[in-house]
Amino acid sequence: MTPFDENPSNASEQPPAPEPAPEPAMSQPSLPEPEASLAGDPIPYVGGAPAASYTPKPGFPEDLQVSWSWPHLIVFLVFAFASLMIVQTTLAVYYTPHQHLSRKELEQYLLSKPQFAVGSMVLWYAALFLFLYVTLSVLRNLPFWHSLGWKKIQPRDPAQPKNPLLYFFSGCGLSLFVALATARIQPPEHLPLQDIFKHRSTALSFMALAVIVAPLVEETIFRGYLYPLF
């Protein structure tokens, strides 16, 4: 007997009622298999296997939704150290004069060459950006700058102060506080940075690097890559 029978006493003579069509199951987000790699794991890239697709983590704000993880950071640190050694060693061998120099004289000679002092940092920054571009954008098919937190400037928030003098005096006050807090700290007697500023061409190139290139690299790597991960 079924709820669809009109005459329960003649249930045996009635044709069976058609069963209701099963309701379509709600689509569930596909979860990675237990053996699948974590999102951001660079090991599948080396082995040739495709990495697991990135799925946003629920409950996290948009600026913390990143597709890389701790294994990617470890490989990034190894690559950063190795690439710095390779770049500096290659440029040092290329610009080292043929005559015999002591270690101190060799350091002074290389620091006098802006091609080495500044060029090595520019090449190293380029290598870091290339690593991030290949592992985060090319292999994952994701937008590079947007993935690292770079976005278009939005209209001014009405809740923010509109007077630019407030930011100016706040910056001056912070600089004064740092100067007073570090006034009694004695810096080391000899720093490599002091040797760089002994040479005019190297000093100018280094200041241009610190103003134009370094802020872009620092904001991208520290704020865009490391901050969401930590």
Coordinates of C-alpha atoms in Angstrom, one line a residue:
M1 CA 0.0 0.0 0.0
T2 CA 1.3 3.5 -0.9
P3 CA -0.1 7.0 -0.2
F4 CA -1.0 7.1 -3.9
D5 CA -3.6 4.3 -3.7
E6 CA -7.2 5.6 -4.1
N7 CA -8.7 2.3 -3.0
P8 CA -6.7 0.6 -0.3
S9 CA -8.9 -2.6 -0.4
N10 CA -8.1 -3.2 -4.1
A11 CA -4.4 -2.5 -3.8
S12 CA -3.5 -5.7 -5.5
E13 CA -5.6 -4.9 -8.5
Q14 CA -4.3 -1.3 -8.9
P15 CA -1.2 -0.7 -11.0
P16 CA 1.7 0.4 -9.0
A17 CA 2.0 4.2 -8.7
P18 CA 5.0 5.7 -10.4
E19 CA 7.7 6.5 -8.0
P20 CA 8.5 10.2 -7.7
A21 CA 11.6 11.3 -9.6
P22 CA 14.5 11.8 -7.2
E23 CA 15.4 15.4 -6.5
P24 CA 18.7 16.5 -8.0
A25 CA 21.3 16.5 -5.4
M26 CA 22.8 19.8 -4.5
S27 CA 26.2 20.2 -6.0
Q28 CA 28.9 20.1 -3.4
P29 CA 32.3 21.7 -3.9
S30 CA 34.8 19.1 -4.9
L31 CA 37.3 18.5 -2.2
P32 CA 40.9 17.4 -2.9
E33 CA 41.8 13.8 -2.4
P34 CA 43.8 13.0 0.7
E35 CA 46.9 12.4 -1.4
A36 CA 46.5 15.6 -3.4
S37 CA 49.0 18.3 -2.8
L38 CA 48.2 21.4 -0.8
A39 CA 47.4 24.6 -2.7
G40 CA 50.7 26.4 -3.1
D41 CA 52.8 23.3 -2.8
P42 CA 55.5 23.5 -5.4
I43 CA 56.5 19.9 -5.2
P44 CA 54.0 18.8 -8.0
Y45 CA 55.7 21.3 -10.3
V46 CA 59.0 19.6 -9.9
G47 CA 57.5 16.1 -10.4
G48 CA 55.3 17.1 -13.4
A49 CA 52.0 16.5 -11.6
P50 CA 49.4 19.3 -11.7
A51 CA 48.9 21.2 -8.4
A52 CA 45.6 21.1 -6.6
S53 CA 43.2 23.9 -7.6
Y54 CA 43.0 26.7 -5.2
T55 CA 39.8 27.1 -3.2
P56 CA 39.2 30.2 -1.1
K57 CA 39.2 29.6 2.7
P58 CA 35.8 30.5 4.3
G59 CA 35.9 33.2 6.9
F60 CA 39.1 34.9 5.7
P61 CA 39.1 38.4 4.4
E62 CA 39.8 39.0 0.7
D63 CA 43.4 40.3 1.3
L64 CA 44.3 37.0 3.1
Q65 CA 42.9 34.7 0.4
V66 CA 46.2 33.4 -1.0
S67 CA 47.0 30.4 -3.2
W68 CA 50.4 29.6 -1.7
S69 CA 51.4 27.9 1.6
W70 CA 54.4 27.2 3.7
P71 CA 56.2 24.7 1.3
H72 CA 56.1 27.4 -1.3
L73 CA 57.7 29.8 1.2
I74 CA 60.5 27.3 2.0
V75 CA 61.3 26.9 -1.7
F76 CA 61.2 30.7 -2.2
L77 CA 63.7 31.2 0.6
V78 CA 66.0 28.6 -0.8
F79 CA 65.8 30.2 -4.2
A80 CA 66.3 33.7 -2.9
F81 CA 69.5 32.7 -1.1
A82 CA 70.9 30.7 -4.0
S83 CA 70.1 33.3 -6.6
L84 CA 71.7 36.0 -4.5
M85 CA 74.9 34.0 -4.2
I86 CA 74.9 33.2 -7.9
V87 CA 74.3 36.8 -9.0
Q88 CA 76.9 38.3 -6.7
T89 CA 79.5 35.7 -7.5
T90 CA 79.0 36.0 -11.2
L91 CA 79.3 39.8 -11.2
A92 CA 82.3 39.7 -8.8
V93 CA 84.1 37.3 -11.2
Y94 CA 83.2 39.5 -14.2
Y95 CA 84.3 42.8 -12.7
T96 CA 87.3 41.6 -10.7
P97 CA 90.6 43.0 -12.1
H98 CA 93.3 40.7 -13.3
Q99 CA 95.9 42.0 -10.9
H100 CA 96.2 40.5 -7.5
L101 CA 94.3 42.4 -4.8
S102 CA 93.8 41.8 -1.1
R103 CA 90.3 41.1 0.2
K104 CA 89.9 44.7 1.5
E105 CA 91.1 46.2 -1.8
L106 CA 88.8 43.9 -3.7
E107 CA 85.8 44.9 -1.6
Q108 CA 86.6 48.6 -2.1
Y109 CA 87.0 48.1 -5.9
L110 CA 83.7 46.3 -6.3
L111 CA 81.9 48.8 -4.2
S112 CA 83.2 51.6 -6.4
K113 CA 81.5 49.9 -9.4
P114 CA 77.8 50.7 -9.4
Q115 CA 77.3 47.9 -11.9
F116 CA 78.2 45.5 -9.1
A117 CA 76.8 47.3 -6.0
V118 CA 73.5 48.2 -7.6
G119 CA 73.3 45.9 -10.5
S120 CA 73.5 42.8 -8.3
M121 CA 70.5 44.0 -6.3
V122 CA 68.5 44.8 -9.4
L123 CA 69.2 41.4 -10.9
W124 CA 68.4 39.7 -7.7
Y125 CA 65.1 41.5 -7.4
A126 CA 64.3 40.5 -11.0
A127 CA 65.0 36.9 -10.2
L128 CA 62.7 37.0 -7.2
F129 CA 59.9 38.5 -9.3
L130 CA 60.5 35.9 -12.0
F131 CA 60.1 33.1 -9.4
L132 CA 56.9 34.5 -8.1
Y133 CA 55.5 35.2 -11.5
V134 CA 56.2 31.6 -12.8
T135 CA 55.0 29.8 -9.6
L136 CA 52.0 32.0 -8.8
S137 CA 50.8 33.2 -12.2
V138 CA 52.0 31.0 -15.1
L139 CA 51.6 27.6 -13.4
R140 CA 48.4 28.5 -11.7
N141 CA 46.8 30.7 -14.3
L142 CA 46.1 33.5 -11.8
P143 CA 46.6 37.3 -12.2
F144 CA 50.0 38.2 -10.9
W145 CA 49.6 41.6 -9.4
H146 CA 46.1 41.0 -8.0
S147 CA 47.2 37.8 -6.4
L148 CA 49.9 39.7 -4.5
G149 CA 47.6 42.4 -3.2
W150 CA 48.0 45.1 -5.8
K151 CA 44.6 46.7 -6.7
K152 CA 43.2 49.9 -8.2
I153 CA 42.9 52.8 -5.9
Q154 CA 39.3 53.0 -4.6
P155 CA 37.5 56.3 -3.9
R156 CA 38.3 58.0 -0.7
D157 CA 36.6 56.5 2.4
P158 CA 34.5 59.2 4.1
A159 CA 35.6 57.9 7.5
Q160 CA 39.3 58.7 6.7
P161 CA 40.7 62.1 7.6
K162 CA 40.7 64.5 4.6
N163 CA 43.4 66.9 5.8
P164 CA 46.8 65.8 4.4
L165 CA 48.6 67.8 7.1
L166 CA 47.5 65.2 9.6
Y167 CA 49.5 62.5 7.7
F168 CA 52.4 64.9 7.3
F169 CA 52.7 65.7 11.0
S170 CA 52.1 62.1 12.0
G171 CA 55.0 61.0 9.8
C172 CA 57.2 63.7 11.2
G173 CA 56.3 62.8 14.8
L174 CA 57.0 59.1 14.1
S175 CA 60.4 60.0 12.6
L176 CA 61.2 62.2 15.7
F177 CA 60.2 59.4 18.0
V178 CA 62.4 56.9 16.2
A179 CA 65.4 59.3 16.3
L180 CA 65.0 59.9 20.0
A181 CA 64.5 56.2 20.8
T182 CA 67.7 55.3 18.9
A183 CA 69.8 58.3 20.0
R184 CA 71.7 56.3 22.7
I185 CA 72.3 53.3 20.5
Q186 CA 75.8 53.2 19.1
P187 CA 75.9 51.8 15.6
P188 CA 78.8 49.6 14.5
E189 CA 82.0 51.5 13.6
H190 CA 82.2 50.1 10.1
L191 CA 79.3 49.4 7.8
P192 CA 79.4 48.4 4.2
L193 CA 76.8 51.1 3.5
Q194 CA 79.4 53.7 4.5
D195 CA 81.8 52.4 1.9
I196 CA 79.1 52.7 -0.7
F197 CA 78.6 56.4 -0.1
K198 CA 82.3 57.1 -0.4
H199 CA 81.9 56.8 -4.2
R200 CA 79.7 59.4 -5.9
S201 CA 78.4 57.3 -8.8
T202 CA 77.6 54.3 -6.6
A203 CA 75.9 56.5 -4.0
L204 CA 73.6 58.1 -6.6
S205 CA 72.7 54.8 -8.1
F206 CA 72.1 53.3 -4.7
M207 CA 69.8 56.2 -3.7
A208 CA 67.9 55.8 -7.0
L209 CA 67.5 52.1 -6.2
A210 CA 66.3 52.8 -2.7
V211 CA 63.7 55.3 -3.9
I212 CA 62.4 53.7 -7.1
V213 CA 62.9 50.0 -7.1
A214 CA 63.2 48.9 -3.5
P215 CA 59.8 50.1 -2.3
L216 CA 58.1 48.2 -5.1
V217 CA 59.9 45.0 -4.2
E218 CA 59.4 45.4 -0.4
E219 CA 55.7 46.1 -0.7
T220 CA 55.2 43.2 -3.1
I221 CA 57.2 40.6 -1.2
F222 CA 56.6 41.6 2.4
R223 CA 53.1 43.0 2.3
G224 CA 51.8 41.0 -0.6
Y225 CA 53.5 37.6 -0.3
L226 CA 54.6 37.2 3.4
Y227 CA 52.0 39.1 5.3
P228 CA 48.9 37.0 4.1
L229 CA 50.8 33.8 4.8
F230 CA 51.8 34.7 8.3

